[in-house]
CSV table of C-alpha atoms in Angstrom, one decimal:
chain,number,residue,atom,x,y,z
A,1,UNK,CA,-7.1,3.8,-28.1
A,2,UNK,CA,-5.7,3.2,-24.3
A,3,UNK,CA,-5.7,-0.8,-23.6
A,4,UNK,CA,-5.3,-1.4,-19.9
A,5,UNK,CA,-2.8,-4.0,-19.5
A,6,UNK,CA,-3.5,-6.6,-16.4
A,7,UNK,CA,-0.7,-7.0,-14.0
A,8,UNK,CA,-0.8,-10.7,-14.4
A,9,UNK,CA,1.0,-9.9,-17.6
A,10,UNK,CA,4.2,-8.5,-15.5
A,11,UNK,CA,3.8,-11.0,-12.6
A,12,UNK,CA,3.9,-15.2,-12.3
A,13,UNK,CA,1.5,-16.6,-10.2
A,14,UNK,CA,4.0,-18.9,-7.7
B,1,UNK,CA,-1.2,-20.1,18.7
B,2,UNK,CA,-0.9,-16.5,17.5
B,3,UNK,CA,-0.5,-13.3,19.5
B,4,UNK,CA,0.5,-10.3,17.7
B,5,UNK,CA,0.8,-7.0,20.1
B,6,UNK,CA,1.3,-4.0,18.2
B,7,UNK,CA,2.1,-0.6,20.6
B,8,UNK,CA,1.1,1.7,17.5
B,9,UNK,CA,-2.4,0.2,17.2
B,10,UNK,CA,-2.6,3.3,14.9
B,11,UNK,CA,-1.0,2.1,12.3
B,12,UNK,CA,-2.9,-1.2,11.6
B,13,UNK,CA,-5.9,1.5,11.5
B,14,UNK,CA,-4.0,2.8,8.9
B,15,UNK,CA,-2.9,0.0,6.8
B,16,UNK,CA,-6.8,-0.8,6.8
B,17,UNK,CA,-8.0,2.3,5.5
B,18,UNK,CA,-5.0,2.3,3.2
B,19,UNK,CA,-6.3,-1.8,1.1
B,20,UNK,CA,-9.8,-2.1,2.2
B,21,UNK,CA,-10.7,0.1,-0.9
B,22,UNK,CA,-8.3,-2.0,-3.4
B,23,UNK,CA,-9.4,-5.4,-2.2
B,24,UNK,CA,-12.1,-6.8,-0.8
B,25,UNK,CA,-11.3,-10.3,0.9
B,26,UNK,CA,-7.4,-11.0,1.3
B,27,UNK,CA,-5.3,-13.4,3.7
B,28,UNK,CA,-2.6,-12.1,5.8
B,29,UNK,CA,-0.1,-14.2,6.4
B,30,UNK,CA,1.9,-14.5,9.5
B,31,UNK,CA,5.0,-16.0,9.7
B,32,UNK,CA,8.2,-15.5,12.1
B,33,UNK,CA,9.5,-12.8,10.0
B,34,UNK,CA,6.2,-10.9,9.8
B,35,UNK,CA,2.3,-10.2,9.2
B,36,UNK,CA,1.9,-9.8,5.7
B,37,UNK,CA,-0.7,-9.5,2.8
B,38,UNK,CA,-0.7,-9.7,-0.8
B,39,UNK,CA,-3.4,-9.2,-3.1
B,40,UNK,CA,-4.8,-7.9,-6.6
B,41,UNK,CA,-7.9,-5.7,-6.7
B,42,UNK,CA,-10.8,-7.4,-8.4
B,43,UNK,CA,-10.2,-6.3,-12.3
B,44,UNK,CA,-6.4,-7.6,-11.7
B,45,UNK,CA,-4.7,-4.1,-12.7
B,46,UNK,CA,-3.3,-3.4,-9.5
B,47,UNK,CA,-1.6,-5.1,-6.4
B,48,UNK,CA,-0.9,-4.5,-3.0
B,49,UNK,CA,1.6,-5.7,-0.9
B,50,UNK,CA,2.0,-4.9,3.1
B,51,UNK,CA,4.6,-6.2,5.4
B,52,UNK,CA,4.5,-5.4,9.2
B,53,UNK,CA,7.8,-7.5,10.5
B,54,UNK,CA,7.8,-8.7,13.8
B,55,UNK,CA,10.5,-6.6,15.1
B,56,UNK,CA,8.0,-3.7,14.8
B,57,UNK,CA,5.5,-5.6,17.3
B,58,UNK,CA,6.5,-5.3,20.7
B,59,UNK,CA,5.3,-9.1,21.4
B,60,UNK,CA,5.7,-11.2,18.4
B,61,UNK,CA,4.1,-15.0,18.8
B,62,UNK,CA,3.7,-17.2,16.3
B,63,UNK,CA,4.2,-20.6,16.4
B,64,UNK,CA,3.7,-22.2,13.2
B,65,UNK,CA,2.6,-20.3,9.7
B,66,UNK,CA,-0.8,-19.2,9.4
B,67,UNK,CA,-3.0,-17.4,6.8
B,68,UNK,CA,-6.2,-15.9,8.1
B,69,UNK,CA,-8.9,-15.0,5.1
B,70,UNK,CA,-10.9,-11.8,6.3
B,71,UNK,CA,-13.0,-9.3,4.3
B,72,UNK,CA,-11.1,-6.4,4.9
B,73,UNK,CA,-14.1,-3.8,5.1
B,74,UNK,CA,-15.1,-5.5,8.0
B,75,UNK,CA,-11.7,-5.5,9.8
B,76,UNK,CA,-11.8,-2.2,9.0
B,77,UNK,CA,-15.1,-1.8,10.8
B,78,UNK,CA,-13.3,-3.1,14.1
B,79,UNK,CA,-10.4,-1.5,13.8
B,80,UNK,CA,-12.5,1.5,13.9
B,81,UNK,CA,-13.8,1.0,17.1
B,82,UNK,CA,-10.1,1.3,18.2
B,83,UNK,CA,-8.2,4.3,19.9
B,84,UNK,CA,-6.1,6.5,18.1
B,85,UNK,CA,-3.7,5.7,21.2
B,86,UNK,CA,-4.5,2.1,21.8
B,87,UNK,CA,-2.6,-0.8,21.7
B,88,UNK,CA,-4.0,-3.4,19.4
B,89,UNK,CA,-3.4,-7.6,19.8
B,90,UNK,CA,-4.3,-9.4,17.2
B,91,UNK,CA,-4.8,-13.6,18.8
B,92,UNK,CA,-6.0,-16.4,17.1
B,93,UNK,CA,-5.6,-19.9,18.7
B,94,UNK,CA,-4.1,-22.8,16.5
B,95,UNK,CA,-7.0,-24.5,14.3
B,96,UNK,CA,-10.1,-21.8,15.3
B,97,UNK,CA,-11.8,-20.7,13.0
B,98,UNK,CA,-11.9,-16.9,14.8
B,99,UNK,CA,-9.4,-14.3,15.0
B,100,UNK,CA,-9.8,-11.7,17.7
B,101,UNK,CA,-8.6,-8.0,17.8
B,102,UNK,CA,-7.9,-6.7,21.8
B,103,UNK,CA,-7.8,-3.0,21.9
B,104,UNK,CA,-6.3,-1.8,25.4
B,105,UNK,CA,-6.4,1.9,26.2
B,106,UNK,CA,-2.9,3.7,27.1
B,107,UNK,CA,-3.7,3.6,30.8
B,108,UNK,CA,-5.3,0.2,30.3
B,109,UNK,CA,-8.3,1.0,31.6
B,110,UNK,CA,-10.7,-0.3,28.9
B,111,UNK,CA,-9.7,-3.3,27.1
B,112,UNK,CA,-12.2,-4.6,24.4
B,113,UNK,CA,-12.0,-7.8,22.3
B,114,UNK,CA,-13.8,-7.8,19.1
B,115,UNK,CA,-14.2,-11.4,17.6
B,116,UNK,CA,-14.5,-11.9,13.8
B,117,UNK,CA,-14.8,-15.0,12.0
B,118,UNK,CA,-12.4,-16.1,9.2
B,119,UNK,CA,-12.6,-16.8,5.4
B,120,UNK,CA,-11.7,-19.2,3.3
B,121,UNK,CA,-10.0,-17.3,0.2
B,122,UNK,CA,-8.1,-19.0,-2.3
B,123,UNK,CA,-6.1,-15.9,-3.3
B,124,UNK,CA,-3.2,-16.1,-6.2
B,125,UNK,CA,0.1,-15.2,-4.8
B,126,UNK,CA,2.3,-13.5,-7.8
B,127,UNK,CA,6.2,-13.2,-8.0
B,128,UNK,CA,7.6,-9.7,-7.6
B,129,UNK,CA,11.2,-9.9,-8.4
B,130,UNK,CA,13.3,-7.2,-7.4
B,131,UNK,CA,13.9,-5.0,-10.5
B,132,UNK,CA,16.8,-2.0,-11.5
B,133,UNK,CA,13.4,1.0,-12.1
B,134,UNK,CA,14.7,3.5,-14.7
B,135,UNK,CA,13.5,6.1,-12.7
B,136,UNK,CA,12.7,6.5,-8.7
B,137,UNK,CA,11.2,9.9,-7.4
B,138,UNK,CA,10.3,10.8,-3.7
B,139,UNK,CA,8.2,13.3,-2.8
B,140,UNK,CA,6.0,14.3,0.2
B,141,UNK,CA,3.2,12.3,0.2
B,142,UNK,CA,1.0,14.5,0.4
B,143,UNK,CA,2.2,16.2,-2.4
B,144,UNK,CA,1.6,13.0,-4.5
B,145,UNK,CA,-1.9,13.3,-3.2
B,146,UNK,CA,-2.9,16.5,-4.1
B,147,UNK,CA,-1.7,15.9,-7.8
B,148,UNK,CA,-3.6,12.7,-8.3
B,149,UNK,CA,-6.7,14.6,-7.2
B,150,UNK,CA,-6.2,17.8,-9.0
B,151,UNK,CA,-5.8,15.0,-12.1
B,152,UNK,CA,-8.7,13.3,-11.8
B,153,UNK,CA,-10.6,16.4,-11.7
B,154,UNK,CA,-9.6,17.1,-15.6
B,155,UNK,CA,-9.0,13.4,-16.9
B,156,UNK,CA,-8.9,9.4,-16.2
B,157,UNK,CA,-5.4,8.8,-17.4
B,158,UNK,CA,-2.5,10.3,-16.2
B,159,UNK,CA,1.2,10.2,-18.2
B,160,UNK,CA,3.8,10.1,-16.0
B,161,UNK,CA,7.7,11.1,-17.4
B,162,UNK,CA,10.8,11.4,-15.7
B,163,UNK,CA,13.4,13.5,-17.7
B,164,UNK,CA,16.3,15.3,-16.6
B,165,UNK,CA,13.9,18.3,-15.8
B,166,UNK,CA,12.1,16.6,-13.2
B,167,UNK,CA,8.9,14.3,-13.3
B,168,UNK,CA,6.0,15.5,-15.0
B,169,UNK,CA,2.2,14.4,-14.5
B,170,UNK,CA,-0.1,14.8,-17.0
B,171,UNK,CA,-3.5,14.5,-18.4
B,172,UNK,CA,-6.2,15.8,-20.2
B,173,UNK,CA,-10.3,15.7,-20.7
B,174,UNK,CA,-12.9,17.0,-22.0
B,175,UNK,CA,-12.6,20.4,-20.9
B,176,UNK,CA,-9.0,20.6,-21.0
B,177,UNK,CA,-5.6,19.8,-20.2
B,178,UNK,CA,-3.2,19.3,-17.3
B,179,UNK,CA,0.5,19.2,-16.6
B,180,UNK,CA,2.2,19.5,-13.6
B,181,UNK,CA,5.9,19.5,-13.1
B,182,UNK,CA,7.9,19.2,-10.1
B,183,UNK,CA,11.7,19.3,-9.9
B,184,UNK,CA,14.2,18.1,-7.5
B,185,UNK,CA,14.3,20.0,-4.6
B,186,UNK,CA,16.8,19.0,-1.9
B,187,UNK,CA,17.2,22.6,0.1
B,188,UNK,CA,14.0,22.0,2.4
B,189,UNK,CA,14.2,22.7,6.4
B,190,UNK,CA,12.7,19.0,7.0
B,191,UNK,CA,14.3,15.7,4.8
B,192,UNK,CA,10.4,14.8,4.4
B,193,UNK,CA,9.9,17.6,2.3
B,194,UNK,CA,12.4,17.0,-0.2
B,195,UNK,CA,11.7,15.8,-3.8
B,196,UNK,CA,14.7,13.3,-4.6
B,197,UNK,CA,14.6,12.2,-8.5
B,198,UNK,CA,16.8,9.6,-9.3
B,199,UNK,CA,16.8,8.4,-13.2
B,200,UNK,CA,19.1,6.3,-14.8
B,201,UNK,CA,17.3,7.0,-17.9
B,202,UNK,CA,14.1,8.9,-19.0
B,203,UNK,CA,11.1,6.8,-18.6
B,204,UNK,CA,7.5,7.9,-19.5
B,205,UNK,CA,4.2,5.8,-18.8
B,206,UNK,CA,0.3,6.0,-18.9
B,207,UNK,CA,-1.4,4.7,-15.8
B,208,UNK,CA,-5.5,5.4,-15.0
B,209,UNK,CA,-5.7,8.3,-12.2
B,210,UNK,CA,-8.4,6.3,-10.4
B,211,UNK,CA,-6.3,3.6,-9.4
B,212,UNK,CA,-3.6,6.1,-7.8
B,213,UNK,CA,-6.0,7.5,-6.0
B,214,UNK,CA,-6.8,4.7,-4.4
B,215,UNK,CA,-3.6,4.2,-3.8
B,216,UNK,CA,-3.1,8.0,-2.1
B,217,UNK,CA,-5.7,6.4,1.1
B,218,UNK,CA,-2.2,5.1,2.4
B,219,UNK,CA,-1.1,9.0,3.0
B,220,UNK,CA,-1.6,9.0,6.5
B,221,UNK,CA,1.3,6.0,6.6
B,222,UNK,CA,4.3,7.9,5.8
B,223,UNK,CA,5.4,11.7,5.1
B,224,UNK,CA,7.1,10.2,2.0
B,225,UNK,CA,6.0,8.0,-0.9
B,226,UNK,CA,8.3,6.7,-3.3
B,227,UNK,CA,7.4,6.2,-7.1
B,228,UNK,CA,9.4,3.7,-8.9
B,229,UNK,CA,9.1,3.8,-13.0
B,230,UNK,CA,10.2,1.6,-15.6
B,231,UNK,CA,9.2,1.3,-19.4
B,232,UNK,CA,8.2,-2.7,-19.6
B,233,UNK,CA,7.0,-2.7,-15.8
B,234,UNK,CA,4.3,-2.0,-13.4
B,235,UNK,CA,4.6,1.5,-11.3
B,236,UNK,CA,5.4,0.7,-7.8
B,237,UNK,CA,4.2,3.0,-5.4
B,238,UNK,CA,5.6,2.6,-1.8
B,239,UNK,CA,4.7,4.3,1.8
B,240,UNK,CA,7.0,3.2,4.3
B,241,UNK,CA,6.0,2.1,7.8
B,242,UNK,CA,8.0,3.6,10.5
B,243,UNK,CA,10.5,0.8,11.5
B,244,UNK,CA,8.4,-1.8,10.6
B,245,UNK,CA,7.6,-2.7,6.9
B,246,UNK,CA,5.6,-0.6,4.2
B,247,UNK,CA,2.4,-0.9,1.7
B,248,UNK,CA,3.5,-1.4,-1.8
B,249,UNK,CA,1.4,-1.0,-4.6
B,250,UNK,CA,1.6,-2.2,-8.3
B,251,UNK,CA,0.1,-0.4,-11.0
B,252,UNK,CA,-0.1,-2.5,-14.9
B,253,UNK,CA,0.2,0.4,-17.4
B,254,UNK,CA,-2.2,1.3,-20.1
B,255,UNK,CA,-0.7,0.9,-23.8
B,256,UNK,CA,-1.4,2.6,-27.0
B,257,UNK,CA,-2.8,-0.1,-29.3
């Protein structure tokens, strides 16, 4: 199945 | 003290239409290089960025850094009451708690101030570093458009690949399939209409049609939209603004587990 990733995953919170 | 006078009013109208469907509350943050705004849409999968710099404006004030928390469906609401043609200022004084949006006609014979009260929103502010995309393609935007639609009409999920052909969308459903290729094509009357591929190297990803679609309410921005693809990163998906800035969005993929 498709999983949806989060974009969190790609970007640091600053 | 802020005062922010934009010539264009039409294009904040714009940028409005283009978020307030993404996000729902957001700050915008002005600075001396610009009015800006980032923000993820409620589930975290996607994220917009505007910037409006203040060379664009054609009066610029702001004296120290300020970040105003609105709910963007109701800026959107005044905005509307704006002119096509009007000139929009955007004011608010140094500690209120108020931001106010001046609308003057072209011939400055109607000048209305709509006063909105701002938000406290503790909003998470990610890093974007800049990143080397395996694969860039612009095409008219409303070409972009039209394909996201016609998608989303057949399935959720839409594969996007880049190959040497030319980039291909496609996606299927339950009563079928869809694929739609488009090549490089440079020998147009108008630049705008050109599709412009660039790849370093093939590149294919899975992203859900729904949130490019909500990403396509920024057409009205720019004749162009750029699409920027890499295998371990989010999709960005770019419409300039004319000599001022541009709305950026950021699409996570979806993964075969």
């Amino acid at each position: 199945t498709e999983v949806q990733l989060s974009i969190k995953r790609f970007y640091r919170s600053t | 003290m802020l005062e922010l006078r934009l010539v264009q009013g039409s294009l904040l109208k714009k940028v409005l239409e283009a978020i307030k469907e993404l996000v729902t509350d957001a700050n915008f943050d002005c600075s001396a290089t610009g009015f800006s705004l980032q923000a993820m849409d409620s589930s975290h999968v996607a994220l917009v960025a505007l910037l409006l710099r203040s060379e664009g404006f054609e009066h610029y004030r702001c004296d120290r850094n300020l970040s105003m928390g609105m709910n963007l469906g109701n800026v959107s609401k005044m905005l509307r009451c704006a002119g096509s043609d009007d000139i929009i200022t955007i004011k608010a004084d140094d500690g209120s708690d108020t931001v106010t949006f001046m609308f003057e006609s072209p011939n400055q014979d109607k000048i209305a101030d709509f006063e909105m009260k701002l938000m406290d929103i503790d909003s998470e502010h990610l890093g974007i570093p800049d990143a080397e995309y395996q694969a860039i393609v612009r095409m008219p935007s409303g070409e972009f458009a039209r394909i996201c639609k016609d998608l989303s009409s057949i399935g959720d999920t839409v594969i996007i690949s880049v190959t040497k052909e030319g980039v291909k969308f496609s996606t299927a459903g339950d009563i079928g399939t869809a694929n739609i290729v488009c090549r490089q094509n440079k020998t147009v009357d108008k630049p705008e209409e050109a599709t412009v591929i660039e790849m370093q190297e093939p590149v294919s990803l899975t992203f859900a049609l729904r949130y490019l679609n909500s990403f396509t309410k920024a057409t009205p921005l720019s004749e162009t939209v750029s699409i920027s693809l890499s295998s371990d990163l989010p999709v960005v998906v770019e419409y300039k603004i004319a000599d001022m800035g541009y709305v950026r969005y950021y699409l996570a993929p979806k993964i075969e587990e």
